[in-house]
Amino acid sequence: MTDKPASPPRCAVLVGSYMSGKTTLLEALLATAGAIHRQGTVKDGTTLGDATPEARARTMSVEPNFASAEYLGERWSFIDCPGSVELAQDARNALMAADVAVVVAEPEPDKALTLGPLLRFLDEYQIPHMIFVNKMDRAGPMRARDILSALQGVSQRPLVLRQVPIREGESVTGYVDLVSERAYRYQPGKPSDLIQLPDDAKDREDEARQELLESLADFDDTLLEQLLEDVQPPAEEIYAQIAKDLADDLIVPVLLGAAEQDAGVTRLWKALRHDAPGPEMTAARLGLPEGTGFAASVVKTLHLPHSGKLSIARIWRGPLKDGTQIGGHRLSGIYRLKGQEQEKLAQAETGDVVGMGRMDDLQTGDLVTEKGGAKDSGMLWPDPLSPVYARALAPENRQDEVKLSASMQRLQEEDPSLVVEHDQETGQLLLWGQGDIHLQIAAERLKTRYNVEVNVLPPQTAYLETIRRGTKKHARFKRQTGGHGQFADIHVEVSPLPRGAGFEFHNKIVGGAVPKQYIPAVEAGVKEGMERGPLGFPVVDLEVTLFDGQHHSVDSSDQAFKTAGRIAIQESLPECEPVLLEPIFEVSIAVPNDFTNKIHGLVSTRRGQILGFAGKEGWEGWDELKAYMPQSEIHDLILELRSLTLGIGMFESRFDHLQELTGKLAERVIAAQQQAAQ
């Protein structure tokens, strides 16, 4: 492999499934480059990243880890992203800074499916990416060919194996590089030793190398001609073609190793150094507007307890100097991040990933120039993930309500996939996110970062009630006091309306029996009485007609007729065969077709009505099932759906209609509501 001119600082983003070993790989990369003295472990809680209380408690990444290193004279920024599907928003945002993504996979074909949505996202945004198959020391008899085949089944781009493993028994002890055709033996904690190619690996190496060349020839006519003429291309040309095709997101190189044993890490470093494109190509791919002067994209927002807001950004055009005016505000500091440490810089250059201190107006996704931050810059940026799971929050101390609101706003700045909603039907404050762990972490941060303790409760279903038949009611309100009294007398007719019609009020008073000025008060009283029906829920889909009444020239008032209207509706409803209504949502569930049968059962056990299913458009090997499901059955649907689909099933829902609920289910709902009201 030939030397190349030094590149501007580049950024590699580590992504992959939960437990694939991304944080361990970051440790190994940093240790190999000399950026840290020793490689920590996730188990012992000694890694550079995952240092927050939420991460330590779960022994998993819960937000991106930022670090930097120099390797052979070139600076690199690394972003190690959470692997949990519930924390995918951070990974999607961080990938907008990537010159190259390293997808960390496990050597288990059955787990390849979990990478499908991630690989699809990378291709959607044309992000160059390579796969590092980690934990090869635990692969046992599993063949690299079987691992590659499983991964190819979820990748839209051809996978190009760069190495074949060398085995001693069932242990992987080294590898053969398919371009240089050199063999290496792993040496834990040291660079691999160059060894002679074992005889039993020669046939496998020849076959795999030919497959590599044929994959590259699909994108280069010269290489194709050489292969047709049985001419072996020089290694330098192969390396150059790999780098070109990677930058264009045409191929996905696949490397092997074991980060915990420092196996294959130096080879990964070399692949990054020689093959990854630079920040200029990345900026052009993302659509950076032409111009001069400083430009950067904010990829993460942090609110730190003692230093305030930190906007972490990738610089597309530098330099950026401390004290620069951005949007009329003076930049109060530039920081290079290394885990929890912050190194203050006087200046940052094109390609750097740095934190910008106390720029309160900046938000994640902003393109930042000296004029300030802008979301409508024209650069590519992923939309926030749609929320799929909610919990209700209530501050333990009611005096913390204002503080809770401000704290939630900061959490949303840090994570745009969190959504806060005040449910008008149930009165609950709902926090929406991507799953139970996601919302647990948010609640813990409210306590540890903002000193706001909250009770986390299940969301209530917005049940309603209606009537099946009508009635007529005479209501009189009369009260005599020392001065003016209160008097109102009305006759109303209550009738059911079609489902979804809401509420209608009609005035059929003739001859001034009820003066016009009191008619709105009657309607207001009726509406107030409908806020809680005889079953305990708001009442909908009925009409009330005021057709007669009496008034008193002195004692009648708006308040008296409002009270009469409330009495009339409250006394009418129990006579109208009240019935419970539950919200029904239309749900679209998407899963790999291996799981479609399981999803049929899932929907059926949750009282769902299947409307049909078909292949998911644009997603080969996936099905999309549509169904009607009660709202009460989809509160925790995502948890069971992911449990049945290796964590990758997804769904969307929207309110469709109201439907009568009767029998024991209705009785339980009504009893619970009555108990809660006591």
C-alpha positions as semicolon CSV with decimal commas, in nm:
position;residue;x (nm);y (nm);z (nm)
1;M;0,000;0,000;0,000
2;T;0,158;0,329;-0,109
3;D;0,191;0,636;0,110
4;K;-0,054;0,919;0,051
5;P;-0,051;1,291;0,129
6;A;-0,177;1,380;0,475
7;S;-0,550;1,440;0,482
8;P;-0,739;1,714;0,669
9;P;-0,897;1,591;0,993
10;R;-1,152;1,320;0,920
11;C;-1,444;1,176;1,114
12;A;-1,540;0,811;1,157
13;V;-1,868;0,719;1,324
14;L;-1,900;0,379;1,493
15;V;-2,249;0,232;1,464
16;G;-2,405;-0,111;1,497
17;S;-2,637;-0,322;1,704
18;Y;-2,650;-0,330;2,082
19;M;-2,370;-0,544;2,234
20;S;-2,168;-0,560;1,911
21;G;-1,866;-0,401;2,082
22;K;-1,853;-0,046;1,945
23;T;-1,725;0,116;2,264
24;T;-1,463;-0,156;2,301
25;L;-1,355;-0,094;1,942
26;L;-1,321;0,278;2,015
27;E;-1,099;0,194;2,311
28;A;-0,885;-0,030;2,093
29;L;-0,851;0,231;1,818
30;L;-0,749;0,499;2,067
31;A;-0,503;0,268;2,245
32;T;-0,344;0,160;1,916
33;A;-0,296;0,525;1,820
34;G;-0,151;0,611;2,162
35;A;-0,437;0,847;2,247
36;I;-0,500;0,661;2,575
37;H;-0,249;0,477;2,792
38;R;-0,444;0,156;2,832
39;Q;-0,758;0,000;2,691
40;G;-1,049;0,007;2,936
41;T;-1,340;-0,235;2,946
42;V;-1,715;-0,181;2,949
43;K;-1,758;-0,449;3,215
44;D;-1,526;-0,272;3,460
45;G;-1,660;0,074;3,376
46;T;-1,312;0,197;3,277
47;T;-1,376;0,304;2,918
48;L;-1,320;0,659;2,797
49;G;-1,683;0,675;2,688
50;D;-2,001;0,565;2,865
51;A;-1,900;0,760;3,174
52;T;-2,240;0,907;3,266
53;P;-2,438;0,754;3,554
54;E;-2,707;0,636;3,309
55;A;-2,448;0,456;3,094
56;R;-2,257;0,305;3,385
57;A;-2,576;0,170;3,542
58;R;-2,668;-0,010;3,220
59;T;-2,317;-0,097;3,093
60;M;-2,420;0,043;2,756
61;S;-2,387;0,361;2,555
62;V;-2,680;0,594;2,609
63;E;-2,549;0,891;2,411
64;P;-2,265;0,946;2,162
65;N;-1,907;0,921;2,288
66;F;-1,669;1,170;2,127
67;A;-1,295;1,120;2,103
68;S;-1,000;1,211;1,883
69;A;-0,663;1,066;1,798
70;E;-0,367;1,108;1,566
71;Y;-0,255;0,814;1,356
72;L;0,053;0,837;1,134
73;G;0,037;1,215;1,142
74;E;-0,334;1,249;1,062
75;R;-0,605;1,367;1,302
76;W;-0,925;1,170;1,341
77;S;-1,246;1,237;1,529
78;F;-1,451;0,937;1,641
79;I;-1,815;0,928;1,743
80;D;-1,921;0,604;1,912
81;C;-2,300;0,581;1,891
82;P;-2,549;0,392;2,108
83;G;-2,653;0,059;1,962
84;S;-2,998;0,041;2,115
85;V;-3,272;0,094;1,858
86;E;-3,440;0,320;2,114
87;L;-3,147;0,563;2,094
88;A;-3,116;0,565;1,716
89;Q;-3,178;0,939;1,679
90;D;-2,831;1,017;1,815
91;A;-2,673;0,775;1,569
92;R;-2,864;0,924;1,274
93;N;-2,757;1,277;1,368
94;A;-2,395;1,178;1,427
95;L;-2,377;1,005;1,089
96;M;-2,432;1,344;0,924
97;A;-2,077;1,426;1,039
98;A;-1,924;1,104;0,907
99;D;-1,669;1,081;0,630
100;V;-1,701;0,709;0,685
101;A;-1,915;0,490;0,909
102;V;-1,777;0,174;1,066
103;V;-2,064;-0,071;1,111
104;V;-1,968;-0,308;1,392
105;A;-2,123;-0,653;1,348
106;E;-2,112;-0,977;1,542
107;P;-2,001;-1,305;1,379
108;E;-2,350;-1,454;1,413
109;P;-2,554;-1,482;1,091
110;D;-2,881;-1,484;1,287
111;K;-2,809;-1,129;1,409
112;A;-2,744;-0,985;1,064
113;L;-3,110;-0,884;1,030
114;T;-3,066;-0,630;1,309
115;L;-2,840;-0,422;1,082
116;G;-3,091;-0,396;0,797
117;P;-3,253;-0,060;0,888
118;L;-2,914;0,094;0,969
119;L;-2,757;-0,013;0,639
120;R;-3,063;0,118;0,455
121;F;-3,024;0,456;0,628
122;L;-2,656;0,471;0,530
123;D;-2,744;0,406;0,167
124;E;-3,033;0,653;0,171
125;Y;-2,785;0,928;0,261
126;Q;-2,502;0,772;0,054
127;I;-2,274;0,758;0,357
128;P;-1,958;0,559;0,282
129;H;-1,939;0,267;0,521
130;M;-1,739;-0,043;0,597
131;I;-1,826;-0,338;0,819
132;F;-1,598;-0,457;1,098
133;V;-1,699;-0,808;1,206
134;N;-1,603;-0,800;1,571
135;K;-1,556;-1,080;1,825
136;M;-1,402;-1,317;1,571
137;D;-1,222;-1,477;1,867
138;R;-1,565;-1,612;1,965
139;A;-1,674;-1,718;1,617
140;G;-1,588;-2,084;1,674
141;P;-1,651;-2,292;1,361
142;M;-1,861;-2,017;1,199
143;R;-1,729;-1,954;0,846
144;A;-1,659;-1,604;0,721
145;R;-1,851;-1,696;0,405
146;D;-2,168;-1,765;0,608
147;I;-2,133;-1,438;0,800
148;L;-2,080;-1,247;0,476
149;S;-2,380;-1,413;0,312
150;A;-2,608;-1,318;0,602
151;L;-2,486;-0,959;0,598
152;Q;-2,526;-0,938;0,221
153;G;-2,889;-1,036;0,268
154;V;-2,957;-0,706;0,445
155;S;-2,728;-0,479;0,240
156;Q;-2,831;-0,306;-0,080
157;R;-2,465;-0,259;-0,172
158;P;-2,227;-0,544;-0,258
159;L;-2,008;-0,651;0,032
160;V;-1,639;-0,686;-0,044
161;L;-1,450;-0,915;0,192
162;R;-1,102;-0,772;0,255
163;Q;-0,967;-1,059;0,463
164;V;-1,006;-1,430;0,519
165;P;-0,940;-1,570;0,867
166;I;-0,657;-1,803;0,954
167;R;-0,767;-2,074;1,196
168;E;-0,600;-2,313;1,430
169;G;-0,870;-2,562;1,516
170;E;-1,178;-2,353;1,589
171;S;-0,979;-2,047;1,695
172;V;-0,915;-1,752;1,462
173;T;-0,547;-1,666;1,503
174;G;-0,489;-1,428;1,211
175;Y;-0,593;-1,328;0,864
176;V;-0,487;-1,304;0,502
177;D;-0,519;-0,964;0,335
178;L;-0,685;-1,028;-0,001
179;V;-0,521;-0,736;-0,181
180;S;-0,160;-0,769;-0,067
181;E;-0,196;-1,150;-0,026
182;R;0,003;-1,129;0,296
183;A;-0,075;-1,335;0,604
184;Y;-0,066;-1,206;0,961
185;R;-0,087;-1,361;1,306
186;Y;-0,265;-1,166;1,580
187;Q;-0,053;-1,055;1,877
188;P;-0,274;-0,924;2,162
189;G;-0,167;-0,571;2,250
190;K;0,084;-0,557;1,966
191;P;0,082;-0,519;1,586
192;S;0,015;-0,847;1,405
193;D;0,312;-1,053;1,291
194;L;0,373;-1,108;0,920
195;I;0,384;-1,485;0,858
196;Q;0,400;-1,716;0,563
197;L;0,063;-1,791;0,403
198;P;-0,051;-2,128;0,542
199;D;-0,099;-2,397;0,280
200;D;-0,452;-2,477;0,395
201;A;-0,555;-2,113;0,348
202;K;-0,428;-2,074;-0,009
203;D;-0,737;-2,210;-0,189
204;R;-0,976;-2,006;0,025
205;E;-0,764;-1,695;-0,029
206;D;-0,756;-1,740;-0,408
207;E;-1,133;-1,786;-0,428
208;A;-1,211;-1,491;-0,200
209;R;-0,965;-1,266;-0,384
210;Q;-1,124;-1,346;-0,716
211;E;-1,466;-1,258;-0,573
212;L;-1,328;-0,927;-0,447
213;L;-1,186;-0,842;-0,790
214;E;-1,509;-0,937;-0,966
215;S;-1,708;-0,711;-0,734
216;L;-1,474;-0,420;-0,805
217;A;-1,482;-0,490;-1,179
218;D;-1,856;-0,417;-1,180
219;F;-1,761;-0,051;-1,137
220;D;-1,443;-0,027;-1,348
221;D;-1,411;-0,129;-1,713
222;T;-1,032;-0,140;-1,705
223;L;-1,030;-0,387;-1,419
224;L;-1,298;-0,591;-1,596
225;E;-1,082;-0,616;-1,909
226;Q;-0,783;-0,726;-1,701
227;L;-0,985;-1,003;-1,540
228;L;-1,121;-1,122;-1,877
229;E;-0,763;-1,139;-2,006
230;D;-0,639;-1,318;-1,690
231;V;-0,415;-1,022;-1,605
232;Q;-0,358;-0,969;-1,234
233;P;-0,398;-0,597;-1,156
234;P;-0,132;-0,431;-0,940
235;A;-0,218;-0,399;-0,571
236;E;-0,198;-0,018;-0,593
237;E;-0,477;-0,013;-0,852
238;I;-0,695;-0,238;-0,636
239;Y;-0,644;-0,018;-0,331
240;A;-0,729;0,292;-0,535
241;Q;-1,044;0,130;-0,674
242;I;-1,159;0,028;-0,326
243;A;-1,113;0,383;-0,198
244;K;-1,299;0,531;-0,496
245;D;-1,591;0,289;-0,475
246;L;-1,617;0,330;-0,098
247;A;-1,632;0,709;-0,129
248;D;-1,912;0,675;-0,388
249;D;-2,105;0,431;-0,164
250;L;-2,086;0,162;-0,431
251;I;-1,930;-0,111;-0,216
252;V;-1,903;-0,205;0,149
253;P;-1,560;-0,337;0,251
254;V;-1,571;-0,602;0,525
255;L;-1,288;-0,649;0,774
256;L;-1,249;-0,900;1,056
257;G;-1,115;-0,870;1,409
258;A;-1,166;-0,882;1,783
259;A;-1,145;-0,539;1,945
260;E;-1,118;-0,672;2,300
261;Q;-0,805;-0,866;2,197
262;D;-0,675;-0,578;1,981
263;A;-0,700;-0,814;1,682
264;G;-0,746;-0,652;1,342
265;V;-0,752;-0,299;1,486
266;T;-0,431;-0,182;1,318
267;R;-0,566;-0,316;0,987
268;L;-0,886;-0,118;1,043
269;W;-0,679;0,193;1,112
270;K;-0,498;0,148;0,782
271;A;-0,822;0,097;0,593
272;L;-0,963;0,416;0,744
273;R;-0,649;0,611;0,667
274;H;-0,617;0,500;0,304
275;D;-0,979;0,454;0,200
276;A;-1,199;0,708;0,379
277;P;-1,284;1,028;0,188
278;G;-1,210;1,370;0,335
279;P;-1,438;1,645;0,466
280;E;-1,457;1,825;0,130
281;M;-1,626;1,525;-0,034
282;T;-1,856;1,479;0,264
283;A;-1,963;1,844;0,261
284;A;-2,036;1,823;-0,112
285;R;-2,236;1,501;-0,065
286;L;-2,449;1,666;0,203
287;G;-2,514;1,971;-0,015
288;L;-2,310;2,240;0,164
289;P;-2,400;2,570;-0,006
290;E;-2,117;2,734;-0,192
291;G;-1,956;3,033;-0,032
292;T;-1,667;3,151;0,176
293;G;-1,618;3,180;0,546
294;F;-1,682;2,948;0,834
295;A;-1,950;2,674;0,803
296;A;-2,032;2,382;1,034
297;S;-2,319;2,147;1,120
298;V;-2,438;2,091;1,478
299;V;-2,466;1,715;1,532
300;K;-2,531;1,705;1,907
301;T;-2,645;1,944;2,179
302;L;-2,546;1,891;2,541
303;H;-2,648;2,080;2,854
304;L;-2,367;2,024;3,102
305;P;-2,418;2,088;3,476
306;H;-2,138;2,339;3,528
307;S;-2,040;2,466;3,184
308;G;-2,381;2,522;3,023
309;K;-2,486;2,448;2,668
310;L;-2,234;2,285;2,436
311;S;-2,305;2,260;2,061
312;I;-2,094;1,984;1,906
313;A;-2,032;2,050;1,537
314;R;-1,840;1,925;1,235
315;I;-1,653;2,205;1,063
316;W;-1,693;2,205;0,685
317;R;-1,511;2,531;0,617
318;G;-1,262;2,670;0,864
319;P;-1,097;2,815;1,045
320;L;-1,304;2,884;1,356
321;K;-1,133;3,104;1,615
322;D;-1,225;3,145;1,979
323;G;-1,416;3,468;2,029
324;T;-1,564;3,470;1,678
325;Q;-1,899;3,646;1,646
326;I;-2,169;3,398;1,544
327;G;-2,514;3,542;1,488
328;G;-2,421;3,846;1,692
329;H;-2,302;3,640;1,990
330;R;-1,941;3,593;2,090
331;L;-1,824;3,233;2,090
332;S;-1,713;3,161;2,447
333;G;-1,492;2,862;2,379
334;I;-1,387;2,589;2,135
335;Y;-1,333;2,243;2,279
336;R;-1,195;1,913;2,152
337;L;-1,377;1,630;2,327
338;K;-1,222;1,316;2,467
339;G;-1,489;1,134;2,660
340;Q;-1,580;1,358;2,952
341;E;-1,268;1,571;2,907
342;Q;-1,267;1,898;2,716
343;E;-0,947;2,041;2,570
344;K;-0,980;2,412;2,500
345;L;-0,855;2,523;2,160
346;A;-0,763;2,865;2,026
347;Q;-0,871;2,762;1,676
348;A;-1,030;2,470;1,492
349;E;-0,979;2,376;1,127
350;T;-1,177;2,229;0,840
351;G;-1,272;1,871;0,929
352;D;-1,252;1,906;1,307
353;V;-1,535;1,798;1,538
354;V;-1,550;2,044;1,826
355;G;-1,778;2,174;2,095
356;M;-1,886;2,537;2,078
357;G;-1,956;2,686;2,417
358;R;-2,273;2,866;2,525
359;M;-2,424;2,934;2,186
360;D;-2,780;2,930;2,318
361;D;-2,948;2,994;1,983
362;L;-2,793;2,694;1,807
363;Q;-2,991;2,371;1,768
364;T;-2,901;2,021;1,650
365;G;-2,924;2,012;1,272
366;D;-2,835;2,379;1,223
367;L;-2,590;2,484;0,956
368;V;-2,379;2,739;1,142
369;T;-2,209;3,035;0,976
370;E;-2,094;3,369;1,111
371;K;-2,453;3,486;1,059
372;G;-2,581;3,224;1,305
373;G;-2,762;2,889;1,277
374;A;-3,018;2,795;1,012
375;K;-3,225;2,480;0,965
376;D;-3,337;2,558;0,610
377;S;-2,985;2,553;0,471
378;G;-3,055;2,297;0,199
379;M;-2,811;2,046;0,350
380;L;-2,925;1,688;0,404
381;W;-3,051;1,617;0,754
382;P;-3,270;1,332;0,882
383;D;-3,614;1,406;1,024
384;P;-3,667;1,321;1,391
385;L;-3,791;0,967;1,442
386;S;-4,165;0,939;1,495
387;P;-4,250;0,864;1,860
388;V;-4,384;0,517;1,934
389;Y;-4,402;0,492;2,314
390;A;-4,527;0,728;2,584
391;R;-4,521;0,764;2,959
392;A;-4,701;1,020;3,171
393;L;-4,486;1,244;3,389
394;A;-4,590;1,417;3,709
395;P;-4,345;1,609;3,930
396;E;-4,318;1,470;4,283
397;N;-4,318;1,827;4,406
398;R;-4,593;2,032;4,245
399;Q;-4,376;2,341;4,285
400;D;-4,141;2,188;4,025
401;E;-4,392;2,217;3,738
402;V;-4,222;2,523;3,588
403;K;-3,878;2,370;3,636
404;L;-4,000;2,047;3,474
405;S;-4,117;2,236;3,166
406;A;-3,780;2,411;3,125
407;S;-3,588;2,086;3,186
408;M;-3,796;1,898;2,929
409;Q;-3,718;2,167;2,674
410;R;-3,347;2,107;2,729
411;L;-3,386;1,732;2,698
412;Q;-3,565;1,784;2,366
413;E;-3,277;2,003;2,248
414;E;-3,040;1,718;2,329
415;D;-3,261;1,453;2,170
416;P;-3,510;1,561;1,900
417;S;-3,682;1,222;1,910
418;L;-3,831;1,312;2,249
419;V;-4,172;1,478;2,219
420;V;-4,370;1,641;2,501
421;E;-4,748;1,655;2,471
422;H;-5,027;1,770;2,702
423;D;-5,316;1,533;2,638
424;Q;-5,628;1,745;2,632
425;E;-5,857;1,445;2,684
426;T;-5,686;1,290;2,987
427;G;-5,504;1,596;3,126
428;Q;-5,175;1,405;3,146
429;L;-4,834;1,541;3,052
430;L;-4,696;1,280;2,811
431;L;-4,335;1,222;2,719
432;W;-4,309;1,037;2,389
433;G;-3,999;0,853;2,271
434;Q;-3,865;0,536;2,116
435;G;-3,915;0,288;2,399
436;D;-3,905;0,218;2,771
437;I;-3,528;0,249;2,813
438;H;-3,530;0,575;2,618
439;L;-3,784;0,730;2,854
440;Q;-3,624;0,582;3,166
441;I;-3,301;0,756;3,073
442;A;-3,486;1,084;3,018
443;A;-3,650;1,060;3,361
444;E;-3,315;0,984;3,526
445;R;-3,156;1,284;3,358
446;L;-3,432;1,507;3,488
447;K;-3,326;1,403;3,837
448;T;-2,946;1,392;3,802
449;R;-2,897;1,696;3,578
450;Y;-3,187;1,924;3,664
451;N;-3,288;1,812;4,014
452;V;-3,647;1,742;3,909
453;E;-3,790;1,415;4,038
454;V;-4,091;1,283;3,850
455;N;-4,336;1,000;3,885
456;V;-4,352;0,798;3,565
457;L;-4,698;0,656;3,500
458;P;-4,874;0,463;3,224
459;P;-5,063;0,688;2,982
460;Q;-5,438;0,684;3,010
461;T;-5,658;0,590;2,716
462;A;-5,883;0,873;2,602
463;Y;-6,212;0,687;2,645
464;L;-6,534;0,873;2,567
465;E;-6,900;0,791;2,599
466;T;-7,211;0,850;2,395
467;I;-7,583;0,761;2,399
468;R;-7,787;0,508;2,207
469;R;-8,131;0,673;2,232
470;G;-8,280;1,012;2,305
471;T;-8,503;1,165;2,569
472;K;-8,676;1,489;2,667
473;K;-8,603;1,665;2,994
474;H;-8,750;1,954;3,188
475;A;-8,498;2,124;3,415
476;R;-8,565;2,409;3,656
477;F;-8,317;2,596;3,871
478;K;-8,465;2,819;4,138
479;R;-8,294;2,971;4,439
480;Q;-8,428;3,248;4,659
481;T;-8,188;3,459;4,862
482;G;-8,218;3,785;5,052
483;G;-8,177;3,994;4,739
484;H;-8,225;3,890;4,379
485;G;-8,287;3,515;4,342
486;Q;-8,185;3,272;4,069
487;F;-8,438;3,138;3,822
488;A;-8,420;2,943;3,495
489;D;-8,659;2,693;3,343
490;I;-8,587;2,496;3,022
491;H;-8,716;2,204;2,817
492;V;-8,463;2,017;2,605
493;E;-8,458;1,719;2,375
494;V;-8,144;1,505;2,367
495;S;-8,077;1,283;2,064
496;P;-7,785;1,066;1,948
497;L;-7,580;1,167;1,645
498;P;-7,379;0,950;1,402
499;R;-7,035;0,845;1,519
500;G;-6,784;1,124;1,480
501;A;-7,043;1,401;1,450
502;G;-6,940;1,560;1,780
503;F;-7,195;1,793;1,942
504;E;-7,472;2,011;1,805
505;F;-7,694;2,260;1,987
506;H;-8,019;2,387;1,835
507;N;-8,240;2,672;1,951
508;K;-8,610;2,631;1,873
509;I;-8,747;2,878;2,124
510;V;-9,042;3,081;1,994
511;G;-9,216;3,377;2,148
512;G;-8,926;3,472;2,376
513;A;-8,996;3,204;2,637
514;V;-8,619;3,210;2,693
515;P;-8,470;3,546;2,595
516;K;-8,200;3,533;2,328
517;Q;-7,934;3,662;2,561
518;Y;-7,965;3,348;2,777
519;I;-7,945;3,091;2,494
520;P;-7,559;3,080;2,487
521;A;-7,561;3,024;2,863
522;V;-7,783;2,717;2,821
523;E;-7,544;2,577;2,560
524;A;-7,246;2,649;2,786
525;G;-7,415;2,464;3,072
526;V;-7,490;2,164;2,851
527;K;-7,127;2,147;2,737
528;E;-7,008;2,169;3,095
529;G;-7,237;1,882;3,192
530;M;-7,100;1,671;2,907
531;E;-6,743;1,692;3,041
532;R;-6,817;1,393;3,262
533;G;-7,100;1,159;3,173
534;P;-7,264;0,891;3,387
535;L;-6,985;0,644;3,299
536;G;-6,719;0,893;3,404
537;F;-6,595;1,013;3,064
538;P;-6,658;1,307;2,829
539;V;-6,972;1,267;2,618
540;V;-6,975;1,304;2,239
541;D;-7,195;1,248;1,935
542;L;-7,523;1,394;2,051
543;E;-7,742;1,693;1,984
544;V;-7,943;1,901;2,230
545;T;-8,244;2,104;2,123
546;L;-8,382;2,379;2,345
547;F;-8,750;2,407;2,257
548;D;-8,927;2,570;2,555
549;G;-8,873;2,737;2,889
550;Q;-8,954;3,021;3,125
551;H;-8,769;3,317;3,267
552;H;-8,810;3,578;3,538
553;S;-8,761;3,943;3,460
554;V;-8,565;4,002;3,780
555;D;-8,420;3,669;3,898
556;S;-8,310;3,516;3,565
557;S;-7,941;3,544;3,470
558;D;-7,675;3,384;3,253
559;Q;-7,553;3,185;3,550
560;A;-7,901;3,053;3,628
561;F;-7,962;2,933;3,272
562;K;-7,611;2,784;3,256
563;T;-7,688;2,586;3,571
564;A;-8,021;2,473;3,425
565;G;-7,847;2,355;3,109
566;R;-7,600;2,150;3,314
567;I;-7,881;1,996;3,521
568;A;-8,078;1,911;3,207
569;I;-7,797;1,718;3,039
570;Q;-7,680;1,545;3,357
571;E;-8,032;1,419;3,429
572;S;-8,092;1,321;3,067
573;L;-7,782;1,113;2,999
574;P;-7,854;0,820;3,235
575;E;-8,189;0,774;3,056
576;C;-8,026;0,762;2,711
577;E;-7,849;0,422;2,737
578;P;-7,496;0,558;2,775
579;V;-7,225;0,344;2,616
580;L;-6,847;0,353;2,635
581;L;-6,641;0,448;2,328
582;E;-6,278;0,355;2,280
583;P;-6,041;0,514;2,029
584;I;-5,942;0,289;1,739
585;F;-5,619;0,359;1,553
586;E;-5,508;0,252;1,210
587;V;-5,170;0,085;1,255
588;S;-4,907;0,004;0,992
589;I;-4,655;-0,254;1,114
590;A;-4,339;-0,324;0,915
591;V;-4,126;-0,635;0,976
592;P;-3,893;-0,865;0,784
593;N;-4,111;-1,128;0,620
594;D;-3,955;-1,397;0,842
595;F;-4,167;-1,251;1,123
596;T;-4,494;-1,182;0,942
597;N;-4,676;-1,482;1,091
598;K;-4,578;-1,375;1,442
599;I;-4,720;-1,029;1,380
600;H;-5,055;-1,174;1,275
601;G;-5,073;-1,338;1,616
602;L;-4,959;-1,023;1,794
603;V;-5,235;-0,816;1,634
604;S;-5,501;-1,077;1,706
605;T;-5,413;-1,108;2,075
606;R;-5,445;-0,730;2,108
607;R;-5,800;-0,720;1,971
608;G;-5,679;-0,596;1,634
609;Q;-5,864;-0,627;1,306
610;I;-5,624;-0,707;1,023
611;L;-5,699;-0,506;0,710
612;G;-5,436;-0,668;0,488
613;F;-5,064;-0,693;0,427
614;A;-4,823;-0,660;0,137
615;G;-4,456;-0,612;0,068
616;K;-4,320;-0,288;0,215
617;E;-4,253;-0,052;-0,071
618;G;-3,881;-0,009;-0,134
619;W;-3,786;-0,260;0,138
620;E;-3,698;-0,594;-0,016
621;G;-3,776;-0,884;0,217
622;W;-4,009;-0,678;0,439
623;D;-4,386;-0,691;0,480
624;E;-4,620;-0,417;0,592
625;L;-4,938;-0,515;0,777
626;K;-5,227;-0,275;0,828
627;A;-5,482;-0,318;1,106
628;Y;-5,730;-0,143;1,329
629;M;-5,626;-0,162;1,694
630;P;-5,767;-0,010;2,014
631;Q;-5,555;0,270;2,158
632;S;-5,532;0,085;2,489
633;E;-5,359;-0,204;2,309
634;I;-5,089;0,002;2,135
635;H;-4,948;0,189;2,437
636;D;-4,679;-0,079;2,476
637;L;-4,708;-0,241;2,133
638;I;-4,354;-0,143;2,033
639;L;-4,206;-0,340;2,325
640;E;-4,361;-0,672;2,223
641;L;-4,311;-0,599;1,854
642;R;-3,938;-0,553;1,902
643;S;-3,922;-0,857;2,127
644;L;-4,063;-1,070;1,843
645;T;-3,844;-0,921;1,568
646;L;-3,489;-0,894;1,707
647;G;-3,557;-0,531;1,788
648;I;-3,618;-0,406;1,434
649;G;-3,995;-0,419;1,388
650;M;-4,152;-0,075;1,352
651;F;-4,498;0,075;1,337
652;E;-4,687;0,395;1,276
653;S;-5,036;0,477;1,396
654;R;-5,301;0,742;1,361
655;F;-5,645;0,788;1,512
656;D;-5,918;0,651;1,286
657;H;-6,252;0,624;1,465
658;L;-6,439;0,558;1,788
659;Q;-6,596;0,220;1,855
660;E;-6,835;0,096;2,123
661;L;-6,680;-0,109;2,401
662;T;-6,911;-0,337;2,595
663;G;-6,896;-0,642;2,822
664;K;-6,637;-0,717;3,087
665;L;-6,371;-0,496;2,932
666;A;-6,603;-0,197;2,949
667;E;-6,700;-0,282;3,306
668;R;-6,334;-0,288;3,411
669;V;-6,264;0,046;3,244
670;I;-6,567;0,210;3,409
671;A;-6,485;0,065;3,750
672;A;-6,127;0,191;3,729
673;Q;-6,246;0,537;3,629
674;Q;-6,494;0,552;3,916
675;Q;-6,229;0,439;4,164
676;A;-5,985;0,702;4,038
677;A;-6,250;0,972;4,080
678;Q;-6,308;0,889;4,448
